[in-house]
mmCIF file of C-alpha atoms and ligand atoms in Angstrom:
data_model
loop_
_atom_site.group_PDB
_atom_site.id
_atom_site.type_symbol
_atom_site.label_atom_id
_atom_site.label_comp_id
_atom_site.label_asym_id
_atom_site.label_seq_id
_atom_site.Cartn_x
_atom_site.Cartn_y
_atom_site.Cartn_z
ATOM 1 C CA LEU A 30 -24.390 7.798 3.907
ATOM 2 C CA PRO A 31 -21.569 10.243 4.014
ATOM 3 C CA ARG A 32 -18.862 9.882 1.469
ATOM 4 C CA LEU A 33 -15.938 11.630 0.060
ATOM 5 C CA GLU A 34 -14.981 11.571 -3.622
ATOM 6 C CA ILE A 35 -11.662 12.328 -5.005
ATOM 7 C CA ARG A 36 -10.829 12.647 -8.697
ATOM 8 C CA THR A 37 -7.427 11.729 -9.740
ATOM 9 C CA GLN A 38 -5.927 12.707 -13.049
ATOM 10 C CA ALA A 39 -3.887 9.782 -14.083
ATOM 11 C CA LEU A 40 -2.009 10.222 -17.375
ATOM 12 C CA PHE A 41 -4.473 8.254 -19.367
ATOM 13 C CA HIS A 42 -7.743 8.483 -17.582
ATOM 14 C CA GLU A 43 -9.556 9.840 -14.611
ATOM 15 C CA TYR A 44 -11.044 7.873 -11.880
ATOM 16 C CA GLU A 45 -12.888 8.313 -8.678
ATOM 17 C CA ILE A 46 -12.006 7.067 -5.339
ATOM 18 C CA THR A 47 -15.112 6.878 -3.271
ATOM 19 C CA ILE A 48 -14.703 6.572 0.529
ATOM 20 C CA GLY A 49 -17.341 6.035 3.228
ATOM 21 C CA ARG A 50 -19.339 3.479 5.252
ATOM 22 C CA GLY A 51 -21.696 1.001 3.691
ATOM 23 C CA LEU A 52 -20.171 1.297 0.276
ATOM 24 C CA LEU A 53 -20.035 -2.454 -0.409
ATOM 25 C CA PHE A 54 -23.664 -2.148 -1.132
ATOM 26 C CA GLU A 55 -23.014 0.423 -3.826
ATOM 27 C CA VAL A 56 -20.270 -1.335 -5.767
ATOM 28 C CA GLY A 57 -22.908 -2.360 -8.380
ATOM 29 C CA ARG A 58 -24.101 1.290 -8.833
ATOM 30 C CA ILE A 59 -20.632 2.622 -8.964
ATOM 31 C CA SER A 60 -19.413 -0.040 -11.393
ATOM 32 C CA ARG A 61 -22.480 0.507 -13.685
ATOM 33 C CA ASP A 62 -21.803 4.196 -13.644
ATOM 34 C CA ARG A 63 -18.214 3.783 -14.502
ATOM 35 C CA LEU A 64 -18.458 0.921 -17.020
ATOM 36 C CA GLY A 65 -21.521 1.925 -18.937
ATOM 37 C CA LYS A 66 -24.395 -0.105 -20.301
ATOM 38 C CA SER A 67 -22.359 -2.450 -22.592
ATOM 39 C CA SER A 68 -20.612 -4.083 -19.630
ATOM 40 C CA ARG A 69 -22.312 -7.389 -18.856
ATOM 41 C CA ARG A 70 -19.917 -9.535 -16.719
ATOM 42 C CA VAL A 71 -17.906 -9.063 -13.708
ATOM 43 C CA ALA A 72 -15.151 -11.221 -12.533
ATOM 44 C CA LEU A 73 -14.958 -10.976 -8.744
ATOM 45 C CA VAL A 74 -11.436 -11.800 -7.442
ATOM 46 C CA SER A 75 -10.947 -12.326 -3.710
ATOM 47 C CA ASN A 76 -9.741 -14.886 -1.115
ATOM 48 C CA GLN A 77 -11.843 -17.276 0.859
ATOM 49 C CA LYS A 78 -11.496 -15.295 4.118
ATOM 50 C CA ILE A 79 -12.531 -11.971 2.623
ATOM 51 C CA PHE A 80 -15.067 -13.506 0.322
ATOM 52 C CA SER A 81 -16.984 -15.179 3.092
ATOM 53 C CA LEU A 82 -17.196 -11.863 4.948
ATOM 54 C CA TYR A 83 -18.122 -9.495 2.152
ATOM 55 C CA GLY A 84 -18.523 -11.552 -1.109
ATOM 56 C CA PRO A 85 -22.323 -12.021 -0.929
ATOM 57 C CA THR A 86 -22.921 -8.234 -0.291
ATOM 58 C CA ILE A 87 -20.906 -7.236 -3.368
ATOM 59 C CA ARG A 88 -22.325 -9.978 -5.588
ATOM 60 C CA GLN A 89 -25.892 -8.928 -4.687
ATOM 61 C CA SER A 90 -25.046 -5.272 -5.372
ATOM 62 C CA LEU A 91 -23.512 -6.142 -8.793
ATOM 63 C CA GLU A 92 -26.334 -8.510 -9.769
ATOM 64 C CA ALA A 93 -28.912 -5.830 -8.803
ATOM 65 C CA ARG A 94 -27.335 -3.643 -11.561
ATOM 66 C CA GLY A 95 -27.597 -6.353 -14.119
ATOM 67 C CA PHE A 96 -24.087 -7.772 -14.037
ATOM 68 C CA SER A 97 -23.460 -11.586 -14.205
ATOM 69 C CA VAL A 98 -20.975 -12.236 -11.444
ATOM 70 C CA PHE A 99 -18.316 -14.961 -11.763
ATOM 71 C CA SER A 100 -16.112 -15.344 -8.629
ATOM 72 C CA TRP A 101 -12.504 -16.663 -8.265
ATOM 73 C CA LEU A 102 -10.784 -17.132 -4.946
ATOM 74 C CA ILE A 103 -6.959 -17.104 -4.728
ATOM 75 C CA GLY A 104 -5.045 -18.415 -1.689
ATOM 76 C CA ASP A 105 -4.197 -16.119 1.291
ATOM 77 C CA GLY A 106 -0.791 -14.566 1.894
ATOM 78 C CA GLU A 107 2.124 -12.987 0.176
ATOM 79 C CA GLY A 108 3.282 -16.333 -1.240
ATOM 80 C CA LYS A 109 0.218 -16.461 -3.337
ATOM 81 C CA LYS A 110 1.224 -13.264 -5.239
ATOM 82 C CA SER A 111 2.696 -15.443 -7.813
ATOM 83 C CA LEU A 112 2.731 -16.321 -11.504
ATOM 84 C CA SER A 113 0.902 -19.493 -10.899
ATOM 85 C CA THR A 114 -1.906 -17.651 -9.080
ATOM 86 C CA LEU A 115 -2.018 -15.144 -11.988
ATOM 87 C CA ALA A 116 -2.217 -17.985 -14.498
ATOM 88 C CA GLY A 117 -5.181 -19.370 -12.470
ATOM 89 C CA VAL A 118 -6.897 -16.034 -12.631
ATOM 90 C CA LEU A 119 -6.315 -15.666 -16.385
ATOM 91 C CA GLN A 120 -7.682 -19.123 -17.127
ATOM 92 C CA PHE A 121 -10.695 -18.449 -15.011
ATOM 93 C CA LEU A 122 -11.322 -15.090 -17.022
ATOM 94 C CA THR A 123 -11.214 -17.055 -20.271
ATOM 95 C CA LYS A 124 -13.698 -19.561 -18.787
ATOM 96 C CA ALA A 125 -16.000 -16.831 -17.613
ATOM 97 C CA GLU A 126 -15.739 -15.462 -21.125
ATOM 98 C CA LEU A 127 -14.956 -12.053 -19.879
ATOM 99 C CA GLU A 128 -14.860 -9.502 -22.690
ATOM 100 C CA ARG A 129 -13.087 -6.194 -23.024
ATOM 101 C CA SER A 130 -16.083 -4.159 -22.040
ATOM 102 C CA ASP A 131 -16.499 -6.231 -18.856
ATOM 103 C CA ALA A 132 -14.524 -5.788 -15.648
ATOM 104 C CA ILE A 133 -12.626 -7.331 -12.832
ATOM 105 C CA VAL A 134 -13.538 -6.360 -9.224
ATOM 106 C CA ALA A 135 -10.640 -6.878 -6.781
ATOM 107 C CA LEU A 136 -11.992 -7.462 -3.327
ATOM 108 C CA GLY A 137 -9.260 -7.710 -0.695
ATOM 109 C CA GLY A 138 -5.898 -6.481 0.544
ATOM 110 C CA GLY A 139 -2.852 -5.545 -1.463
ATOM 111 C CA VAL A 140 -2.196 -9.186 -2.459
ATOM 112 C CA VAL A 141 -5.575 -9.567 -4.237
ATOM 113 C CA GLY A 142 -5.376 -6.057 -5.595
ATOM 114 C CA ASP A 143 -1.965 -6.569 -7.133
ATOM 115 C CA VAL A 144 -2.754 -9.986 -8.703
ATOM 116 C CA ALA A 145 -6.245 -9.061 -9.970
ATOM 117 C CA GLY A 146 -4.815 -5.779 -11.060
ATOM 118 C CA PHE A 147 -2.050 -7.444 -13.021
ATOM 119 C CA ALA A 148 -4.590 -9.819 -14.540
ATOM 120 C CA SER A 149 -6.767 -6.885 -15.615
ATOM 121 C CA ALA A 150 -3.624 -5.257 -17.134
ATOM 122 C CA VAL A 151 -2.700 -8.190 -19.351
ATOM 123 C CA TYR A 152 -5.915 -10.038 -20.044
ATOM 124 C CA MET A 153 -6.902 -9.134 -23.619
ATOM 125 C CA ARG A 154 -4.328 -6.360 -23.314
ATOM 126 C CA GLY A 155 -6.347 -4.718 -20.617
ATOM 127 C CA VAL A 156 -9.800 -4.731 -19.069
ATOM 128 C CA PRO A 157 -11.391 -2.404 -16.628
ATOM 129 C CA LEU A 158 -10.513 -2.832 -12.969
ATOM 130 C CA ILE A 159 -12.528 -1.791 -9.911
ATOM 131 C CA GLN A 160 -10.553 -1.892 -6.659
ATOM 132 C CA VAL A 161 -12.377 -2.558 -3.524
ATOM 133 C CA PRO A 162 -9.550 -2.545 -0.891
ATOM 134 C CA THR A 163 -10.218 -4.191 2.485
ATOM 135 C CA THR A 164 -7.084 -3.475 4.488
ATOM 136 C CA LEU A 165 -5.912 -0.177 5.799
ATOM 137 C CA LEU A 166 -2.701 -0.532 3.715
ATOM 138 C CA ALA A 167 -4.664 -1.163 0.572
ATOM 139 C CA GLN A 168 -7.186 1.734 1.367
ATOM 140 C CA ILE A 169 -4.494 4.336 1.716
ATOM 141 C CA ASP A 170 -1.812 3.046 -0.542
ATOM 142 C CA SER A 171 -1.855 -0.060 -2.852
ATOM 143 C CA SER A 172 -5.371 0.488 -4.353
ATOM 144 C CA VAL A 173 -4.386 3.996 -5.632
ATOM 145 C CA GLY A 174 -1.690 4.540 -8.214
ATOM 146 C CA GLY A 175 -2.057 1.758 -10.691
ATOM 147 C CA LYS A 176 0.993 -0.460 -9.713
ATOM 148 C CA THR A 177 0.177 -4.107 -10.169
ATOM 149 C CA GLY A 178 2.182 -7.188 -10.233
ATOM 150 C CA VAL A 179 3.322 -10.531 -8.730
ATOM 151 C CA ASN A 180 6.535 -11.743 -7.089
ATOM 152 C CA LEU A 181 9.168 -14.112 -8.643
ATOM 153 C CA ALA A 182 11.346 -16.430 -6.624
ATOM 154 C CA ALA A 183 14.169 -13.887 -7.174
ATOM 155 C CA GLY A 184 12.263 -11.127 -5.505
ATOM 156 C CA LYS A 185 9.096 -9.171 -4.809
ATOM 157 C CA ASN A 186 7.073 -7.338 -7.374
ATOM 158 C CA LEU A 187 9.574 -8.224 -10.240
ATOM 159 C CA VAL A 188 6.897 -8.693 -12.768
ATOM 160 C CA GLY A 189 4.057 -6.242 -13.140
ATOM 161 C CA SER A 190 2.426 -3.439 -14.962
ATOM 162 C CA PHE A 191 0.989 0.048 -14.459
ATOM 163 C CA HIS A 192 -2.694 -0.180 -14.935
ATOM 164 C CA GLN A 193 -4.928 2.442 -13.462
ATOM 165 C CA PRO A 194 -8.278 1.292 -12.088
ATOM 166 C CA HIS A 195 -11.615 2.671 -13.282
ATOM 167 C CA ALA A 196 -12.742 3.262 -9.817
ATOM 168 C CA VAL A 197 -11.674 2.632 -6.213
ATOM 169 C CA VAL A 198 -14.374 2.006 -3.698
ATOM 170 C CA ILE A 199 -13.270 2.219 -0.055
ATOM 171 C CA ASP A 200 -15.720 0.949 2.611
ATOM 172 C CA ILE A 201 -14.142 1.602 5.987
ATOM 173 C CA ASP A 202 -16.547 -0.803 7.603
ATOM 174 C CA THR A 203 -14.381 -3.592 6.275
ATOM 175 C CA LEU A 204 -11.637 -2.551 8.647
ATOM 176 C CA THR A 205 -13.612 -3.787 11.625
ATOM 177 C CA THR A 206 -12.754 -7.396 10.786
ATOM 178 C CA LEU A 207 -9.079 -6.660 10.127
ATOM 179 C CA PRO A 208 -6.656 -8.497 12.516
ATOM 180 C CA GLU A 209 -4.725 -6.192 14.927
ATOM 181 C CA ARG A 210 -1.389 -6.764 13.248
ATOM 182 C CA GLU A 211 -2.671 -5.774 9.904
ATOM 183 C CA LEU A 212 -4.025 -2.519 11.413
ATOM 184 C CA THR A 213 -0.623 -1.871 12.929
ATOM 185 C CA ALA A 214 0.991 -2.486 9.627
ATOM 186 C CA GLY A 215 -1.478 -0.199 7.860
ATOM 187 C CA TRP A 216 -0.914 2.589 10.377
ATOM 188 C CA CYS A 217 2.817 2.350 9.938
ATOM 189 C CA GLU A 218 2.280 2.904 6.220
ATOM 190 C CA CYS A 219 0.061 5.890 7.151
ATOM 191 C CA VAL A 220 2.819 7.430 9.155
ATOM 192 C CA LYS A 221 5.226 6.877 6.282
ATOM 193 C CA GLN A 222 2.986 8.632 3.923
ATOM 194 C CA GLY A 223 2.427 11.446 6.552
ATOM 195 C CA ALA A 224 6.180 11.812 7.100
ATOM 196 C CA VAL A 225 6.988 12.365 3.452
ATOM 197 C CA SER A 226 3.978 14.469 2.557
ATOM 198 C CA THR A 227 3.205 17.543 4.622
ATOM 199 C CA ARG A 228 3.144 18.293 8.231
ATOM 200 C CA LYS A 229 -0.626 18.646 8.001
ATOM 201 C CA LEU A 230 -1.066 15.109 6.976
ATOM 202 C CA PHE A 231 1.478 13.834 9.395
ATOM 203 C CA THR A 232 -0.328 15.706 12.243
ATOM 204 C CA GLU A 233 -3.799 14.522 11.033
ATOM 205 C CA THR A 234 -2.433 10.969 11.222
ATOM 206 C CA SER A 235 -0.845 11.268 14.643
ATOM 207 C CA ASP A 236 -3.910 13.094 16.104
ATOM 208 C CA TYR A 237 -6.045 10.205 14.859
ATOM 209 C CA LEU A 238 -3.687 7.620 16.315
ATOM 210 C CA ARG A 239 -3.709 9.449 19.741
ATOM 211 C CA ARG A 240 -7.497 9.546 19.776
ATOM 212 C CA LEU A 241 -7.508 5.851 18.853
ATOM 213 C CA THR A 242 -5.188 4.957 21.632
ATOM 214 C CA SER A 243 -7.292 6.840 24.196
ATOM 215 C CA GLN A 244 -10.769 6.132 22.996
ATOM 216 C CA GLY A 245 -10.316 2.911 21.071
ATOM 217 C CA SER A 246 -13.122 3.110 18.475
ATOM 218 C CA LEU A 247 -11.762 2.823 14.994
ATOM 219 C CA LEU A 248 -14.647 4.040 12.860
ATOM 220 C CA SER A 249 -15.500 7.653 12.618
ATOM 221 C CA PRO A 250 -15.985 10.446 10.117
ATOM 222 C CA GLN A 251 -12.501 11.500 10.865
ATOM 223 C CA LEU A 252 -11.177 8.230 9.683
ATOM 224 C CA GLU A 253 -12.818 8.738 6.257
ATOM 225 C CA GLN A 254 -11.371 12.131 6.072
ATOM 226 C CA LEU A 255 -7.918 10.861 6.990
ATOM 227 C CA ILE A 256 -8.033 8.008 4.454
ATOM 228 C CA ALA A 257 -9.223 10.581 1.859
ATOM 229 C CA SER A 258 -6.272 12.822 2.644
ATOM 230 C CA HIS A 259 -3.905 9.922 2.283
ATOM 231 C CA CYS A 260 -5.479 8.890 -1.128
ATOM 232 C CA ALA A 261 -5.336 12.507 -2.314
ATOM 233 C CA PHE A 262 -1.648 12.639 -1.419
ATOM 234 C CA LYS A 263 -0.789 9.378 -3.062
ATOM 235 C CA ALA A 264 -2.839 10.360 -6.070
ATOM 236 C CA ALA A 265 -1.022 13.716 -6.370
ATOM 237 C CA ILE A 266 2.470 12.044 -6.317
ATOM 238 C CA VAL A 267 1.412 9.368 -8.822
ATOM 239 C CA THR A 268 -0.092 11.923 -11.178
ATOM 240 C CA GLY A 269 3.165 13.828 -11.128
ATOM 241 C CA ASP A 270 5.407 10.722 -11.564
ATOM 242 C CA GLU A 271 3.168 7.864 -12.727
ATOM 243 C CA ARG A 272 6.060 5.481 -13.623
ATOM 244 C CA GLU A 273 8.507 6.495 -10.933
ATOM 245 C CA SER A 274 11.131 8.043 -13.244
ATOM 246 C CA PRO A 275 14.574 6.649 -12.246
ATOM 247 C CA ALA A 276 16.241 10.049 -12.776
ATOM 248 C CA ARG A 277 14.018 12.042 -10.419
ATOM 249 C CA ARG A 278 15.382 12.807 -6.956
ATOM 250 C CA ASP A 279 13.155 15.604 -5.937
ATOM 251 C CA SER A 280 10.798 15.740 -3.031
ATOM 252 C CA ARG A 281 7.755 14.986 -5.020
ATOM 253 C CA SER A 282 9.064 12.025 -7.052
ATOM 254 C CA ARG A 283 7.314 8.681 -6.463
ATOM 255 C CA LYS A 284 10.497 7.395 -4.929
ATOM 256 C CA ILE A 285 9.767 9.359 -1.648
ATOM 257 C CA LEU A 286 7.080 6.703 -1.021
ATOM 258 C CA ASN A 287 9.924 4.304 -0.283
ATOM 259 C CA PHE A 288 10.730 6.064 2.983
ATOM 260 C CA GLY A 289 11.657 3.335 5.443
ATOM 261 C CA HIS A 290 11.934 0.671 2.741
ATOM 262 C CA THR A 291 15.640 0.125 2.403
ATOM 263 C CA ILE A 292 15.836 -1.311 5.984
ATOM 264 C CA ALA A 293 12.331 -2.928 5.592
ATOM 265 C CA HIS A 294 13.402 -4.930 2.686
ATOM 266 C CA ALA A 295 16.471 -6.011 4.472
ATOM 267 C CA LEU A 296 14.527 -7.000 7.554
ATOM 268 C CA GLU A 297 12.077 -8.993 5.426
ATOM 269 C CA THR A 298 14.953 -10.779 3.613
ATOM 270 C CA VAL A 299 16.887 -11.840 6.619
ATOM 271 C CA THR A 300 13.788 -13.163 8.185
ATOM 272 C CA GLY A 301 12.643 -15.012 5.003
ATOM 273 C CA TYR A 302 9.448 -12.864 4.924
ATOM 274 C CA GLN A 303 8.261 -14.787 8.000
ATOM 275 C CA ARG A 304 8.448 -12.500 10.957
ATOM 276 C CA PHE A 305 7.250 -9.105 9.794
ATOM 277 C CA ARG A 306 4.213 -7.824 8.027
ATOM 278 C CA HIS A 307 5.578 -5.410 5.456
ATOM 279 C CA GLY A 308 4.277 -2.267 7.288
ATOM 280 C CA GLU A 309 5.834 -3.485 10.582
ATOM 281 C CA ALA A 310 9.183 -3.688 8.751
ATOM 282 C CA VAL A 311 8.522 -0.171 7.431
ATOM 283 C CA GLY A 312 7.919 0.853 11.041
ATOM 284 C CA TYR A 313 11.559 -0.127 11.923
ATOM 285 C CA GLY A 314 12.737 1.167 8.556
ATOM 286 C CA MET A 315 11.455 4.693 9.283
ATOM 287 C CA LEU A 316 13.131 4.621 12.738
ATOM 288 C CA VAL A 317 16.439 3.719 11.183
ATOM 289 C CA ALA A 318 16.087 6.363 8.373
ATOM 290 C CA GLY A 319 15.084 8.937 11.077
ATOM 291 C CA GLU A 320 18.176 8.062 13.106
ATOM 292 C CA LEU A 321 20.322 8.348 10.008
ATOM 293 C CA SER A 322 18.793 11.707 9.122
ATOM 294 C CA LYS A 323 19.487 13.006 12.571
ATOM 295 C CA ASN A 324 23.022 11.781 12.676
ATOM 296 C CA LEU A 325 23.726 13.283 9.242
ATOM 297 C CA GLY A 326 22.604 16.624 10.593
ATOM 298 C CA LEU A 327 19.493 16.795 8.326
ATOM 299 C CA LEU A 328 16.797 16.223 11.000
ATOM 300 C CA GLU A 329 16.297 17.990 14.402
ATOM 301 C CA GLY A 330 16.169 15.767 17.437
ATOM 302 C CA SER A 331 12.636 16.929 18.279
ATOM 303 C CA GLU A 332 11.447 15.978 14.841
ATOM 304 C CA LEU A 333 12.838 12.492 15.277
ATOM 305 C CA GLU A 334 11.126 12.244 18.650
ATOM 306 C CA LEU A 335 7.844 13.158 17.099
ATOM 307 C CA LEU A 336 8.367 10.488 14.499
ATOM 308 C CA GLN A 337 9.273 7.856 17.128
ATOM 309 C CA GLN A 338 6.213 8.709 19.257
ATOM 310 C CA THR A 339 3.935 8.509 16.275
ATOM 311 C CA ILE A 340 5.295 5.062 15.213
ATOM 312 C CA ALA A 341 4.910 3.781 18.767
ATOM 313 C CA MET A 342 1.212 4.578 18.575
ATOM 314 C CA CYS A 343 0.734 2.318 15.544
ATOM 315 C CA GLY A 344 0.964 -0.838 17.838
ATOM 316 C CA SER A 345 3.829 -3.053 18.865
ATOM 317 C CA LEU A 346 6.366 -4.253 16.397
ATOM 318 C CA PRO A 347 7.734 -7.771 16.392
ATOM 319 C CA PHE A 348 11.025 -8.353 18.249
ATOM 320 C CA ALA A 349 14.058 -7.557 16.220
ATOM 321 C CA GLY A 350 16.824 -7.459 18.755
ATOM 322 C CA ASP A 351 18.176 -10.846 17.780
ATOM 323 C CA LEU A 352 18.777 -10.109 14.144
ATOM 324 C CA ASP A 353 22.308 -10.252 12.860
ATOM 325 C CA GLU A 354 23.624 -6.882 11.811
ATOM 326 C CA ASN A 355 26.016 -8.383 9.338
ATOM 327 C CA GLU A 356 23.238 -10.185 7.617
ATOM 328 C CA LEU A 357 21.216 -6.940 7.446
ATOM 329 C CA MET A 358 24.236 -5.156 5.963
ATOM 330 C CA ARG A 359 24.641 -7.884 3.389
ATOM 331 C CA ALA A 360 21.000 -7.697 2.464
ATOM 332 C CA ILE A 361 21.274 -3.903 1.924
ATOM 333 C CA GLU A 362 24.377 -4.493 -0.190
ATOM 334 C CA HIS A 363 22.458 -7.106 -2.252
ATOM 335 C CA ASP A 364 19.646 -4.598 -2.794
ATOM 336 C CA LYS A 365 22.089 -2.039 -3.955
ATOM 337 C CA LYS A 366 23.566 -4.430 -6.593
ATOM 338 C CA ARG A 367 20.058 -4.837 -8.022
ATOM 339 C CA ASN A 368 19.608 -1.121 -8.204
ATOM 340 C CA ALA A 369 22.520 -0.423 -10.576
ATOM 341 C CA GLY A 370 25.083 -0.202 -7.813
ATOM 342 C CA GLN A 371 23.420 2.610 -5.869
ATOM 343 C CA THR A 372 20.995 2.636 -2.901
ATOM 344 C CA GLN A 373 18.914 5.739 -2.741
ATOM 345 C CA TRP A 374 17.782 6.374 0.779
ATOM 346 C CA VAL A 375 14.841 8.378 1.464
ATOM 347 C CA LEU A 376 15.702 10.460 4.576
ATOM 348 C CA LEU A 377 14.029 13.434 6.212
ATOM 349 C CA ALA A 378 15.013 17.091 6.536
ATOM 350 C CA ARG A 379 11.809 17.697 8.436
ATOM 351 C CA ILE A 380 8.547 15.931 8.857
ATOM 352 C CA GLY A 381 6.979 16.542 5.505
ATOM 353 C CA ARG A 382 10.286 17.205 3.755
ATOM 354 C CA PRO A 383 11.882 14.082 2.297
ATOM 355 C CA ARG A 384 15.298 14.070 0.978
ATOM 356 C CA ILE A 385 16.779 11.463 -1.375
ATOM 357 C CA VAL A 386 20.443 10.636 -0.438
ATOM 358 C CA ASN A 387 22.838 8.319 -2.058
ATOM 359 C CA GLY A 388 24.063 5.286 -0.128
ATOM 360 C CA SER A 389 27.625 6.361 -0.808
ATOM 361 C CA ASP A 390 26.929 9.474 1.406
ATOM 362 C CA ILE A 391 26.163 7.275 4.324
ATOM 363 C CA GLY A 392 29.215 5.512 5.786
ATOM 364 C CA PRO A 393 28.710 1.923 6.873
ATOM 365 C CA ARG A 394 29.712 2.737 10.448
ATOM 366 C CA LEU A 395 26.927 5.231 10.791
ATOM 367 C CA LEU A 396 24.581 2.798 9.249
ATOM 368 C CA ARG A 397 25.440 0.011 11.491
ATOM 369 C CA ARG A 398 25.149 2.362 14.517
ATOM 370 C CA SER A 399 21.698 3.536 13.487
ATOM 371 C CA ILE A 400 20.502 0.008 12.935
ATOM 372 C CA ARG A 401 21.839 -1.224 16.293
ATOM 373 C CA LYS A 402 20.274 1.724 18.142
ATOM 374 C CA VAL A 403 16.827 1.078 16.697
ATOM 375 C CA LEU A 404 16.668 -2.690 16.674
ATOM 376 C CA GLN A 405 18.073 -3.223 20.143
ATOM 377 C CA LYS A 406 15.700 -0.927 21.880
HETATM 378 N N1 NAD B 520 0.359 -1.753 -5.858
HETATM 379 C C1 NAD B 520 0.946 -0.886 -4.956
HETATM 380 O O1 NAD B 520 1.114 0.206 -5.171
HETATM 381 C C2 NAD B 520 1.329 -1.478 -3.605
HETATM 382 C C3 NAD B 520 1.652 -0.699 -2.533
HETATM 383 C C4 NAD B 520 1.928 -1.082 -1.266
HETATM 384 C C5 NAD B 520 1.941 -2.548 -1.054
HETATM 385 N N2 NAD B 520 1.563 -3.383 -2.124
HETATM 386 C C6 NAD B 520 1.442 -4.791 -1.829
HETATM 387 O O2 NAD B 520 0.452 -4.954 -1.020
HETATM 388 C C7 NAD B 520 0.622 -6.373 -0.428
HETATM 389 C C8 NAD B 520 0.303 -6.258 1.079
HETATM 390 O O3 NAD B 520 -1.066 -5.864 1.119
HETATM 391 P P1 NAD B 520 -1.794 -6.020 2.482
HETATM 392 O O4 NAD B 520 -1.033 -5.498 3.589
HETATM 393 O O5 NAD B 520 -3.192 -5.567 2.284
HETATM 394 O O6 NAD B 520 -1.798 -7.628 2.779
HETATM 395 P P2 NAD B 520 -2.805 -8.814 2.347
HETATM 396 O O7 NAD B 520 -3.447 -8.577 1.083
HETATM 397 O O8 NAD B 520 -1.992 -10.071 2.487
HETATM 398 O O9 NAD B 520 -3.841 -8.764 3.551
HETATM 399 C C9 NAD B 520 -3.483 -9.005 4.882
HETATM 400 C C10 NAD B 520 -4.340 -10.042 5.526
HETATM 401 O O10 NAD B 520 -5.595 -9.532 5.855
HETATM 402 C C11 NAD B 520 -6.693 -10.371 5.447
HETATM 403 N N3 NAD B 520 -7.782 -9.387 5.115
HETATM 404 C C12 NAD B 520 -7.831 -8.528 4.193
HETATM 405 N N4 NAD B 520 -8.903 -7.705 4.462
HETATM 406 C C13 NAD B 520 -9.454 -8.192 5.515
HETATM 407 C C14 NAD B 520 -10.653 -7.863 6.207
HETATM 408 N N5 NAD B 520 -11.291 -6.727 5.836
HETATM 409 N N6 NAD B 520 -11.036 -8.554 7.321
HETATM 410 C C15 NAD B 520 -10.258 -9.626 7.663
HETATM 411 N N7 NAD B 520 -9.191 -9.918 7.098
HETATM 412 C C16 NAD B 520 -8.844 -9.303 5.954
HETATM 413 C C17 NAD B 520 -6.100 -10.971 4.228
HETATM 414 O O11 NAD B 520 -6.777 -12.174 3.925
HETATM 415 C C18 NAD B 520 -4.634 -11.346 4.668
HETATM 416 O O12 NAD B 520 -4.586 -12.476 5.467
HETATM 417 C C19 NAD B 520 2.044 -6.658 -0.677
HETATM 418 O O13 NAD B 520 2.105 -7.639 -1.733
HETATM 419 C C20 NAD B 520 2.736 -5.378 -1.270
HETATM 420 O O14 NAD B 520 3.734 -5.629 -2.177
HETATM 421 C C21 NAD B 520 1.309 -2.859 -3.318
#
């Protein structure tokens, strides 16, 4: 089977991201290689839906390499990325008598990855983690970079830890069962990463989307290459700024990955996290950030058009024309208070050239106008 391997140099250790087809069958071999002989047990954390599709394959693959496998299923959805879910996982780990030389395998999307990752960061002050991401978003973004955590009632991702995995195993075959909306959300995140990385990655992404819209078949060697390019970009950013240094504002700080996120958070807040998948909200967020960039004289009109066309190829976004502009402005204001009184917007000077701009440099009038223009289309 063809596969691509990327080595990332995280601050504390190196790990491999293996990308290809049929890799679920190889999770046992890869885990054994990475964990060594002394590792005996694996805690497989997933949810019912994903486990019923892929759990048995992974279990067999691990057992064939001599691991005893204990599985724990968490509930589905963002609401389950909680402290009580974390407590359930930790209790399960003690019951399974997982030791420090053993490992947790996270099989699922970003929710499973973040919860299982956080459990692996804190259980016995840290046990090895193998990420097996099964959504497009998790494959290009959340499984790489070591951010783990859960939500609190007061907000998303408020508790967490940086904990790099021992390995990331990306089997693109798992994308074939992914619901359409999840793919759209994942593609939006790909466009986001493309837009703030290089024109090459952006073009690779939009070319792939164009081919997909005309031919329709998702899986191809080009998809492996594309996911590999995204992982390599994410890994490079993370290696250079593992903990998202608050003081950095340059075009390679981890903050640039927040392109589209100021508006995305506001959209998610005013709709009570019910209407949008996060990536869909990021789709709108990028359009608003693009509009702002153009109106501030940073971005050429033709670049904005390119961004708009590429986002349109990701799939259709939920209707947003009914949302109250004042409420959105209040949500942005609230976010600002939480960030020491300053919103830092990631805007674009060009595709592939992000620029961090202070909220105070964007007047409320311009912001309102840009929001209205995008949402009422
Ligand atoms: N740690 C990070 O760096 C980071 C980065 C970005 C996002 N995130 C987090 O990731 C989460 C979102 O992740 P997500 O978009 O993967 O959502 P998700 O984990 O909720 O998965 C989306 C849905 O798809 C289902 N699913 C997953 N894989 C499937 C498959 N192969 N076939 C069929 N169904 C499948 C899931 O059960 C779920 O219903 C958020 O909590 C976000 O905060 C973390």
